PDB file of C-alpha atoms in Angstrom:
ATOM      1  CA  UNK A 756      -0.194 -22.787  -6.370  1.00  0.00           C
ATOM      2  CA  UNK A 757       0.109 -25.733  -8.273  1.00  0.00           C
ATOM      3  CA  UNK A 758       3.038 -25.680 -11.229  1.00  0.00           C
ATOM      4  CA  UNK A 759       3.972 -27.585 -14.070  1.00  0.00           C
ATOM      5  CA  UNK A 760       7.088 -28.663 -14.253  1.00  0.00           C
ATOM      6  CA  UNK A 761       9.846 -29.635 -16.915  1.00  0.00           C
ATOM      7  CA  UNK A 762      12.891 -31.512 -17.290  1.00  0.00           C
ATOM      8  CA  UNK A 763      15.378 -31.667 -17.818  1.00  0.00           C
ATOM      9  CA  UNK A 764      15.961 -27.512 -18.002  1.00  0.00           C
ATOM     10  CA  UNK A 765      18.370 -27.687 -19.983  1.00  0.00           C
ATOM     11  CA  UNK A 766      19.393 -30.279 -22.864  1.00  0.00           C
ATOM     12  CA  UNK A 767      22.628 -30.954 -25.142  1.00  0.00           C
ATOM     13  CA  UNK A 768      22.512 -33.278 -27.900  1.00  0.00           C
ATOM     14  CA  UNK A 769      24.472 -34.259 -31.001  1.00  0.00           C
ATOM     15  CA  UNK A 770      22.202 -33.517 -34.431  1.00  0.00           C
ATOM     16  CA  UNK A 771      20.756 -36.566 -35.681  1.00  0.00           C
ATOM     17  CA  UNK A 772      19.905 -37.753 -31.804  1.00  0.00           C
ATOM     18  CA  UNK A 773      16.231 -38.318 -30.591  1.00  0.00           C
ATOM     19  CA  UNK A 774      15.664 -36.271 -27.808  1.00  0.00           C
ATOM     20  CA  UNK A 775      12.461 -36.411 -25.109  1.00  0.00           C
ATOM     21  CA  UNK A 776      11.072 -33.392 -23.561  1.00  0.00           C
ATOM     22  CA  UNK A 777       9.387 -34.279 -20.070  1.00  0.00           C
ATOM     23  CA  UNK A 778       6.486 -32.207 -18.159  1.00  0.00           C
ATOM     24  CA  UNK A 779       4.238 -32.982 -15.551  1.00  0.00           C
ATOM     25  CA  UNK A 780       1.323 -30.874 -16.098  1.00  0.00           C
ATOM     26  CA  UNK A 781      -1.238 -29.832 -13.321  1.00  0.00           C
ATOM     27  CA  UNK A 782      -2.957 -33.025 -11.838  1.00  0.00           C
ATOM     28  CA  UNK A 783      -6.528 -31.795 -12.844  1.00  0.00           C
ATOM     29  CA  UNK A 784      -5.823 -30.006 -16.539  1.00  0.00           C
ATOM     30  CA  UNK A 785      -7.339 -31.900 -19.439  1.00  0.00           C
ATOM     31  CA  UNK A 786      -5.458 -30.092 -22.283  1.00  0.00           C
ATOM     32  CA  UNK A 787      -1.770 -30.255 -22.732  1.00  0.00           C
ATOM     33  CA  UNK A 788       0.331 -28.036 -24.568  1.00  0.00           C
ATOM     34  CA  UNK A 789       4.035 -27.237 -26.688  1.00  0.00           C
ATOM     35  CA  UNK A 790       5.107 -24.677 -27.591  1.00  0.00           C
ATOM     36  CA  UNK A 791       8.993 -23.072 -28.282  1.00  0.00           C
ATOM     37  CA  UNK A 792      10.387 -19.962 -28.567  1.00  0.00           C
ATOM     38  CA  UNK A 793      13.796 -19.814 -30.972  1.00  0.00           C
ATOM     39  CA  UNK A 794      16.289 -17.451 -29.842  1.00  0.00           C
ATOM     40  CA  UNK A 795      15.418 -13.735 -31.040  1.00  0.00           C
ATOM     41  CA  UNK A 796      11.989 -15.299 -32.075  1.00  0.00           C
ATOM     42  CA  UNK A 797       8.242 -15.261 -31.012  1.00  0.00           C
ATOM     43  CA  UNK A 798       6.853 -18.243 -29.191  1.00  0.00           C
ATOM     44  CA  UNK A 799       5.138 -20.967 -31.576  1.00  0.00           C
ATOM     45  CA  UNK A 800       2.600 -23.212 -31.043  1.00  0.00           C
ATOM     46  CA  UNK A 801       3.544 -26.780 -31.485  1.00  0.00           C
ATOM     47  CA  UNK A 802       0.723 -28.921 -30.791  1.00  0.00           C
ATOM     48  CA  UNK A 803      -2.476 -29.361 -28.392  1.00  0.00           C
ATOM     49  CA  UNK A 804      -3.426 -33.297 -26.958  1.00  0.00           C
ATOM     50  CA  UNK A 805      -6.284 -33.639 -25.038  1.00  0.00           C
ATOM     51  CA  UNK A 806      -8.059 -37.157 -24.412  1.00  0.00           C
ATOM     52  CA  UNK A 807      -5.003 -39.061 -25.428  1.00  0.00           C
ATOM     53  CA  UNK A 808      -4.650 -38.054 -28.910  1.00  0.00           C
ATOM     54  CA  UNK A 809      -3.452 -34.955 -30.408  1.00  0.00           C
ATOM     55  CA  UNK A 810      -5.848 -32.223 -31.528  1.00  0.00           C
ATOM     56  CA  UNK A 811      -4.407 -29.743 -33.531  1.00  0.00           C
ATOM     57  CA  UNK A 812      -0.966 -29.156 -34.189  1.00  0.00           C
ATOM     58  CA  UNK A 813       1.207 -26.319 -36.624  1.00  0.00           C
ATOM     59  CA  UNK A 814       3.130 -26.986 -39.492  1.00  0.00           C
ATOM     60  CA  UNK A 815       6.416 -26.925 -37.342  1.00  0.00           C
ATOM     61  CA  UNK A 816       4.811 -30.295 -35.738  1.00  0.00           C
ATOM     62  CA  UNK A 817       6.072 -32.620 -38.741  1.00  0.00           C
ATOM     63  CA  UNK A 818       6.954 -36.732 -38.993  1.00  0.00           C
ATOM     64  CA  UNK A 819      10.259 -35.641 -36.537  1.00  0.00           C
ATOM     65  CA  UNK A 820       7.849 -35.017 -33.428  1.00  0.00           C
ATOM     66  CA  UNK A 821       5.661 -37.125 -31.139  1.00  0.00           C
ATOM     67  CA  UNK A 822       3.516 -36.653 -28.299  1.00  0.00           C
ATOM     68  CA  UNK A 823       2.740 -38.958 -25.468  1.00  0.00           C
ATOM     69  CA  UNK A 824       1.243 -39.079 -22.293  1.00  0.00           C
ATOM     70  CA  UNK A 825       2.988 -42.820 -21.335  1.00  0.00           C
ATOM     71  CA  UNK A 826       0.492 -42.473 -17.534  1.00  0.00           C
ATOM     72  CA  UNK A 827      -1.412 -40.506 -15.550  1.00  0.00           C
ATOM     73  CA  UNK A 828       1.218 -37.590 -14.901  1.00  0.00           C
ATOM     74  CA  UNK A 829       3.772 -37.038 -17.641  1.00  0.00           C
ATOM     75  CA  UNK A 830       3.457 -35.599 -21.457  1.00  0.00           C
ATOM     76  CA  UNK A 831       6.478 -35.987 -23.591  1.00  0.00           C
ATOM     77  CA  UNK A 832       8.112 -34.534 -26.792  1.00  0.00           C
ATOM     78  CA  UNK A 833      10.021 -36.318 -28.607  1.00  0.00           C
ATOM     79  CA  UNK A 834      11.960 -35.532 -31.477  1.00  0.00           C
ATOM     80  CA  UNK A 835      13.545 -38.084 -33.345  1.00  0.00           C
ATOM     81  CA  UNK A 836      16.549 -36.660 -35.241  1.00  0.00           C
ATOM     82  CA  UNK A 837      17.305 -33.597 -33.872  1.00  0.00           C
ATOM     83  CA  UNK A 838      18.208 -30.763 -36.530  1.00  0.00           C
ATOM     84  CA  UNK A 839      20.596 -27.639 -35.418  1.00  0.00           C
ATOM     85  CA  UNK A 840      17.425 -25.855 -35.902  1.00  0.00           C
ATOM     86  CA  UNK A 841      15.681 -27.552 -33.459  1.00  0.00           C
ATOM     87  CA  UNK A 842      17.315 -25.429 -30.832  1.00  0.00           C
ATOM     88  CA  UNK A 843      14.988 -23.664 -29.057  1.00  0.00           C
ATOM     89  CA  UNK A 844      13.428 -22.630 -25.560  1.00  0.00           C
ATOM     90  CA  UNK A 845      10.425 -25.819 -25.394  1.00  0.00           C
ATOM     91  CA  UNK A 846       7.794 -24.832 -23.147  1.00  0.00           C
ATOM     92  CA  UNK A 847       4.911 -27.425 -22.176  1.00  0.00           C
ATOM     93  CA  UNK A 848       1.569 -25.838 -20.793  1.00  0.00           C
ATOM     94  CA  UNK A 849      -1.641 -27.314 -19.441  1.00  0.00           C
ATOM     95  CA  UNK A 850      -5.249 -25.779 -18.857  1.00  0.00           C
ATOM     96  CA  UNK A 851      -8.635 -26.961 -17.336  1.00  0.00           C
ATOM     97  CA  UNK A 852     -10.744 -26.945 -20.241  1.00  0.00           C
ATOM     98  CA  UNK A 853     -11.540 -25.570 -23.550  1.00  0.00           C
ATOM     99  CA  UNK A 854     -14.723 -24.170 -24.375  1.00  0.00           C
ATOM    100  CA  UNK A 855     -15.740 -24.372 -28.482  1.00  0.00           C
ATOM    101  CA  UNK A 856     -18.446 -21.312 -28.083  1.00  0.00           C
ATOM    102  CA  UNK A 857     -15.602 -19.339 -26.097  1.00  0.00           C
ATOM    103  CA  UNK A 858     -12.787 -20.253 -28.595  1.00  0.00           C
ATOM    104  CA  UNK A 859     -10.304 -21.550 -25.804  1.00  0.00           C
ATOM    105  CA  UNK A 860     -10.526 -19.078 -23.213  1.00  0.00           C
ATOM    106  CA  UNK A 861      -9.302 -20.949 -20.364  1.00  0.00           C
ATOM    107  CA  UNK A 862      -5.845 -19.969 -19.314  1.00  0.00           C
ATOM    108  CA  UNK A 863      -3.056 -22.033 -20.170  1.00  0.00           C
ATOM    109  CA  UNK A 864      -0.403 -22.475 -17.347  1.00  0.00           C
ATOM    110  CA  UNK A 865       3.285 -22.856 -18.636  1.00  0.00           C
ATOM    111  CA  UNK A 866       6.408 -24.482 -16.920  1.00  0.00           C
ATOM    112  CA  UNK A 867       9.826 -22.894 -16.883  1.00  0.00           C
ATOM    113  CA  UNK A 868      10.936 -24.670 -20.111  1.00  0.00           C
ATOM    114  CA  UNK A 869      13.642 -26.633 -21.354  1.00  0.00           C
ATOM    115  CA  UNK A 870      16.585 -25.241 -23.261  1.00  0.00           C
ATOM    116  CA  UNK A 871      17.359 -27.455 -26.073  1.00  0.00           C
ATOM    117  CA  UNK A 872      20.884 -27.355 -27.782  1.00  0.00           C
ATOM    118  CA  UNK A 873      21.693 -29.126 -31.224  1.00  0.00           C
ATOM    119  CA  UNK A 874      25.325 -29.039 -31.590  1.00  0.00           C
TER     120      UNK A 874
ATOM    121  CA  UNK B 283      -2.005 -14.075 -42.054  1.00  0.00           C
ATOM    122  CA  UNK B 284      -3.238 -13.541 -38.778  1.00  0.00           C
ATOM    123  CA  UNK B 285      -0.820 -12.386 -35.957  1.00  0.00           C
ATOM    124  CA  UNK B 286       0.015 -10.701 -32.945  1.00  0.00           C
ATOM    125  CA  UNK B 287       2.157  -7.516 -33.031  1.00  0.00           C
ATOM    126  CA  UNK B 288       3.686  -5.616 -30.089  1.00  0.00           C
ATOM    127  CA  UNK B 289       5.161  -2.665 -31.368  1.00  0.00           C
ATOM    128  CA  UNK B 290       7.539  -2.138 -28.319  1.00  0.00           C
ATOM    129  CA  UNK B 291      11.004  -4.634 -28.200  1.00  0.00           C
ATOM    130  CA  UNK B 292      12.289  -2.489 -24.909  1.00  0.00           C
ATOM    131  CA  UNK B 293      11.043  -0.179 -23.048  1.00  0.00           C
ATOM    132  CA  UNK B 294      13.419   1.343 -20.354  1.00  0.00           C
ATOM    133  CA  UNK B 295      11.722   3.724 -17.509  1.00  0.00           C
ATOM    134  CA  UNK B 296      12.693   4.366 -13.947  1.00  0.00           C
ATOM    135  CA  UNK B 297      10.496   3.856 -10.901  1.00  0.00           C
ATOM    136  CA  UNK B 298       7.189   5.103 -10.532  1.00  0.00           C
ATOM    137  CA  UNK B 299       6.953   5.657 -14.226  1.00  0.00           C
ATOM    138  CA  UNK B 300       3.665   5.009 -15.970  1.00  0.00           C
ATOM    139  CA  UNK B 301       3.914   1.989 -18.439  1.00  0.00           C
ATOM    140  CA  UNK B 302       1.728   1.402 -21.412  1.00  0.00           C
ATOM    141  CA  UNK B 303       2.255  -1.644 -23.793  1.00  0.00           C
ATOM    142  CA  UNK B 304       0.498  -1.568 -26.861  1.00  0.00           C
ATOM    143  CA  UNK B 305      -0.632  -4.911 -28.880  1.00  0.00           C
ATOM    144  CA  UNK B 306      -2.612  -5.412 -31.686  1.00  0.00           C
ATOM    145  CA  UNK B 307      -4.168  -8.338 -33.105  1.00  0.00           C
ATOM    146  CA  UNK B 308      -5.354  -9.047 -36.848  1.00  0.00           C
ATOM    147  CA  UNK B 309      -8.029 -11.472 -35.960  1.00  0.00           C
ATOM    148  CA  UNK B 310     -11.716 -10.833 -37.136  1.00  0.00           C
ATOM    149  CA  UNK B 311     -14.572 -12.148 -35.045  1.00  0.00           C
ATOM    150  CA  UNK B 312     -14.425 -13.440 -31.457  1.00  0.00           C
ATOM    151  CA  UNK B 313     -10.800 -13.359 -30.059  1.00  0.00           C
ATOM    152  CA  UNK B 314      -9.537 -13.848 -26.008  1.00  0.00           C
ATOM    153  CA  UNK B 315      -6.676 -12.083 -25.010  1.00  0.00           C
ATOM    154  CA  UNK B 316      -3.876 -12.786 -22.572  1.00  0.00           C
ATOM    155  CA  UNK B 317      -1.162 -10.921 -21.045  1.00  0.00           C
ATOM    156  CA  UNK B 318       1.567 -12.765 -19.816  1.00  0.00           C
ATOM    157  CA  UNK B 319       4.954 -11.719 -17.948  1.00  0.00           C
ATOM    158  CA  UNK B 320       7.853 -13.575 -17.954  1.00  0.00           C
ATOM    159  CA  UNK B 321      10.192 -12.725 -14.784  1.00  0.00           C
ATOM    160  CA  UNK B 322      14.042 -13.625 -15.205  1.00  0.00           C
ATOM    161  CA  UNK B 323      14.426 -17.462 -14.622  1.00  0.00           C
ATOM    162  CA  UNK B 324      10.809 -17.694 -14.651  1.00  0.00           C
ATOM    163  CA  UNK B 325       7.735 -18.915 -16.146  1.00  0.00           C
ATOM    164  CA  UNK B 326       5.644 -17.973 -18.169  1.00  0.00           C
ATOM    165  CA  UNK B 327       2.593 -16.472 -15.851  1.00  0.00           C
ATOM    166  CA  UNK B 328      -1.097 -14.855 -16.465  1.00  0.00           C
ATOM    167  CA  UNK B 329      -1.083 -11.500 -15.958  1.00  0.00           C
ATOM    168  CA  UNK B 330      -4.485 -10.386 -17.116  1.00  0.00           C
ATOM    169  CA  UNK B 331      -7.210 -12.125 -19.484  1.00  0.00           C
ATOM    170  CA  UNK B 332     -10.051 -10.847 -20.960  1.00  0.00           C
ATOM    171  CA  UNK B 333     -12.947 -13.247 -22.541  1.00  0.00           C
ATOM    172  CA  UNK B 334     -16.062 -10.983 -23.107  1.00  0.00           C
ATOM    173  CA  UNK B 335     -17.689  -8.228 -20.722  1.00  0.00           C
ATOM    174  CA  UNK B 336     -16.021  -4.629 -19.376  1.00  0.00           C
ATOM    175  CA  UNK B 337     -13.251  -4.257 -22.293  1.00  0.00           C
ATOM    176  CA  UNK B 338     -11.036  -2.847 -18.677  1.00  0.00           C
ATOM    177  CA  UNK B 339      -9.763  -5.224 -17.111  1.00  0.00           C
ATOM    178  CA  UNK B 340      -7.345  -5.400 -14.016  1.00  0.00           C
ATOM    179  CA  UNK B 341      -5.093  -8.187 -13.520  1.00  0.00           C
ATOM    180  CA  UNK B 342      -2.398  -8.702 -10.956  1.00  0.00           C
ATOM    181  CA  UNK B 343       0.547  -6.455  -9.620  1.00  0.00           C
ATOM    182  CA  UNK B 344      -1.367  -3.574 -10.490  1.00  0.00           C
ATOM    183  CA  UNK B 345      -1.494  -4.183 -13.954  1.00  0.00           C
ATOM    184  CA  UNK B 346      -4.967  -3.561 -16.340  1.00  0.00           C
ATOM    185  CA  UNK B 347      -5.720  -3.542 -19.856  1.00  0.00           C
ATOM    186  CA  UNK B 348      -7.893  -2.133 -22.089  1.00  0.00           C
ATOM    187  CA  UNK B 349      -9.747  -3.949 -25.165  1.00  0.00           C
ATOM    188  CA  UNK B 350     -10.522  -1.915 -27.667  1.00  0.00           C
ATOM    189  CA  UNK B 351     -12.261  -3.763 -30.491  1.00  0.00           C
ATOM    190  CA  UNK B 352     -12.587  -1.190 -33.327  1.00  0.00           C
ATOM    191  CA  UNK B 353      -8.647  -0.684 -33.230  1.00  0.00           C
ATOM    192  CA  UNK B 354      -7.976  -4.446 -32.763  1.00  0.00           C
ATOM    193  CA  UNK B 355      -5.862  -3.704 -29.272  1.00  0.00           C
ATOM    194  CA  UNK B 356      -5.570  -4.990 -25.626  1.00  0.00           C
ATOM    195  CA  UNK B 357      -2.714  -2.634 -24.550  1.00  0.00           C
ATOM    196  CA  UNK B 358      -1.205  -3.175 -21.081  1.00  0.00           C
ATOM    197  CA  UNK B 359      -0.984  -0.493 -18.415  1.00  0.00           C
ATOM    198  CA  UNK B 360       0.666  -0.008 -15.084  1.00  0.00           C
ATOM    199  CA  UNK B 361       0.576   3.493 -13.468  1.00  0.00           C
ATOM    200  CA  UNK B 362       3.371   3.748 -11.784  1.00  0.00           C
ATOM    201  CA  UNK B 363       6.012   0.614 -11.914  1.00  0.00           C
ATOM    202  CA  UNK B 364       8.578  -0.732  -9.516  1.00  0.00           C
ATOM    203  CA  UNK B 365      11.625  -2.078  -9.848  1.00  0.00           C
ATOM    204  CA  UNK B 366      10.191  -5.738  -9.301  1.00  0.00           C
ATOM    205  CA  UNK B 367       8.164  -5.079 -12.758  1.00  0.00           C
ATOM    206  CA  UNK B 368      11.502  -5.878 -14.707  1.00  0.00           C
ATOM    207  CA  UNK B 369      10.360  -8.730 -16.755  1.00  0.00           C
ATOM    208  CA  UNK B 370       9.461  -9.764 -20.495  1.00  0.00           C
ATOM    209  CA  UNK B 371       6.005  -9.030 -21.024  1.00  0.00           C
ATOM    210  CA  UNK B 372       3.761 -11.237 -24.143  1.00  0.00           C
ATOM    211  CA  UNK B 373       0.415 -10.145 -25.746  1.00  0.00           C
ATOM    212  CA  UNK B 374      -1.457 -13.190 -26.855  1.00  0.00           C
ATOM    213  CA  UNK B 375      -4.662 -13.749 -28.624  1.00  0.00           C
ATOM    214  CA  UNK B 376      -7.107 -17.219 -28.908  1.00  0.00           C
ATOM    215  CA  UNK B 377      -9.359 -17.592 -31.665  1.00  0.00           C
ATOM    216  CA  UNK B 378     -12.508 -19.227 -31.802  1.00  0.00           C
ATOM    217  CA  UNK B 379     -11.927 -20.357 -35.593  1.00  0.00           C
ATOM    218  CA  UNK B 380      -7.914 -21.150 -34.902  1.00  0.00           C
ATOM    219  CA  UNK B 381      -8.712 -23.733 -32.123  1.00  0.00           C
ATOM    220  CA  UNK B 382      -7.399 -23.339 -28.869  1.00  0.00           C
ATOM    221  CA  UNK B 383      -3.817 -22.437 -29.291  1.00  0.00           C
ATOM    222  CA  UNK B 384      -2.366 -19.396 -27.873  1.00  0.00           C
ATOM    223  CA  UNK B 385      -0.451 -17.113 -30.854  1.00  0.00           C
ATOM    224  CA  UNK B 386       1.910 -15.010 -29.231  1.00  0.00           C
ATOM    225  CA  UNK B 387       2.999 -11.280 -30.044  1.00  0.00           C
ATOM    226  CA  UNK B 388       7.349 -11.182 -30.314  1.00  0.00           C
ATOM    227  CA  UNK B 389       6.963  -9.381 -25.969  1.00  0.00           C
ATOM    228  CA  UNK B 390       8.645  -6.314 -24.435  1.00  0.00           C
ATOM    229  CA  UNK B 391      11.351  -6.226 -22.526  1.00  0.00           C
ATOM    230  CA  UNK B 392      11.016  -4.223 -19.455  1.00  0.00           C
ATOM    231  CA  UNK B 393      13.676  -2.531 -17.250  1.00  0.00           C
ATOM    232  CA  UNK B 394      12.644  -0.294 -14.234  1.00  0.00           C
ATOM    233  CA  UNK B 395      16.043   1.406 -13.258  1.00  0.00           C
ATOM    234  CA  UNK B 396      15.378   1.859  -9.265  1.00  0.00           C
TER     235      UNK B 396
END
C-alpha cells in the first residue's frame, strides 16, 4: 500500500534556527496536509495546500511557517525561527480529493511524523 | 467552539474483552467521521469512516462504529480484542462549513494485557 513518508524522524535544533519538515506524499493525492501533536496534547491542524497554494490554514500557521511543494514529489514545512514551543510531533498527510457538497470526506493518509526538538 | 471529545484517556482490559470508545462531536449540520489507530512506532491509519448512509459501520480488524446523530457520537467498538489491539486510538470529525481539515478528539490509549 502506498505510504507517505517523512524525514527526517526525528529533528534537534537550537531556538531561533529555521528548520524544514520533508514528506513525500502519495504520487496521485491532490491535497496535502500538517498537522502536530504537542506532547500531552491533541493533534492540530496546521494548514491544507492543494493546487500549489495554500487553502486554509489555523491560527497556529502564523508569519514563522511556510509551505512548499519545490517539484512533483515533496511538500515542506518550514519554520523560520524555531520557538521552544515549537516542539512537537509534525505529521504531514495527503488525500485524493475533497468534495465541497461532502465537506472533505476523503480520507487523509498520514506518515509516521517527525519529532521536532527546540532546545 | 466546536470540538472533538473522547471521554476515555486509558482504557486497560485483557484479551477477549469487549471494547467500546465513546466520542462526541459538537458540530451542527453535516459532519464525516474518522477513526484512526495509532500502533506504537506507527502511523497514523484509517480505521473506520463514515460519510452518510447505515449510521453502523465496520471498519478493519474487527472494529465498527456506530453514528448516532441525535447524541452527536460515533463510538468505536470491538467485541472481543487481542493483544495486537494495543494502540492509541483518535476520533475525528470533518465539517462541511470548517473546510476540509480533520479536528481531532485528545485519543485513548489502549492496553490488552494477554
Amino acid at each position: 500500500e502506498p505510504e507517505v513518508t517523512q524525514t527526517p524522524s526525528h529533528q534537534v535544533t537550537q531556538m531561533g534556527q529555521e528548520v524544514i519538515l520533508r514528506c513525500v506524499p502519495i504520487s496521485n493525492h491532490l491535497y496535502f496536509y500538517w498537522y502536530r501533536q504537542i506532547l500531552g496534547q491533541k493533534v492540530e491542524f496546521l494548514v491544507s495546500f492543494y493546487n500549489n497554494e495554500i487553502s486554509e490554514k489555523s491560527e497556529i500557521f502564523d508569519d514563522q511557517f511556510s509551505v512548499e511543494r519545490p517539484d512533483g514529489s515533496n511538500f515542506t514545512l518550514k519554520i523560520r525561527s524555531t520557538k521552544l514551543e515549537d516542539s512537537a510531533m509534525y505529521f504531514c498527510a495527503s488525500s485524493t480529493s475533497w468534495e465541497v457538497q461532502g465537506g472533505g470526506n476523503q480520507p487523509q493518509h498520514f506518515g509516521d511524523g517527525t519529532r521536532l526538538s527546540i532546545l | 467552539a466546536q470540538s472533538v471529545s473522547q471521554h476515555n484517556h486509558h482504557v486497560i482490559l485483557s484479551e477477549a474483552a469487549s471494547l467500546e470508545l465513546g466520542c462526541n462531536y459538537s458540530y451542527g449540520g453535516t459532519v464525516n467521521l474518522f477513526w484512526y489507530v495509532q500502533y506504537p512506532g506507527q502511523h497514523l491509519q484509517l480505521l473506520l469512516k463514515y460519510f452518510s448512509g447505515d449510521p453502523l459501520v465496520k471498519g478493519i480488524k474487527g472494529f465498527e462504529a456506530e453514528f448516532i446523530k441525535s447524541k452527536f457520537s460515533f463510538n468505536l467498538r470491538k467485541p472481543s480484542v487481542q493483544w495486537s489491539d494495543t494502540a492509541e486510538y483518535f476520533c475525528a470529525v470533518t465539517h462541511k462549513a470548517a473546510g476540509n481539515k480533520l479536528t481531532f478528539g485528545g485519543g485513548t490509549r489502549v492496553l490488552v494485557k494477554p
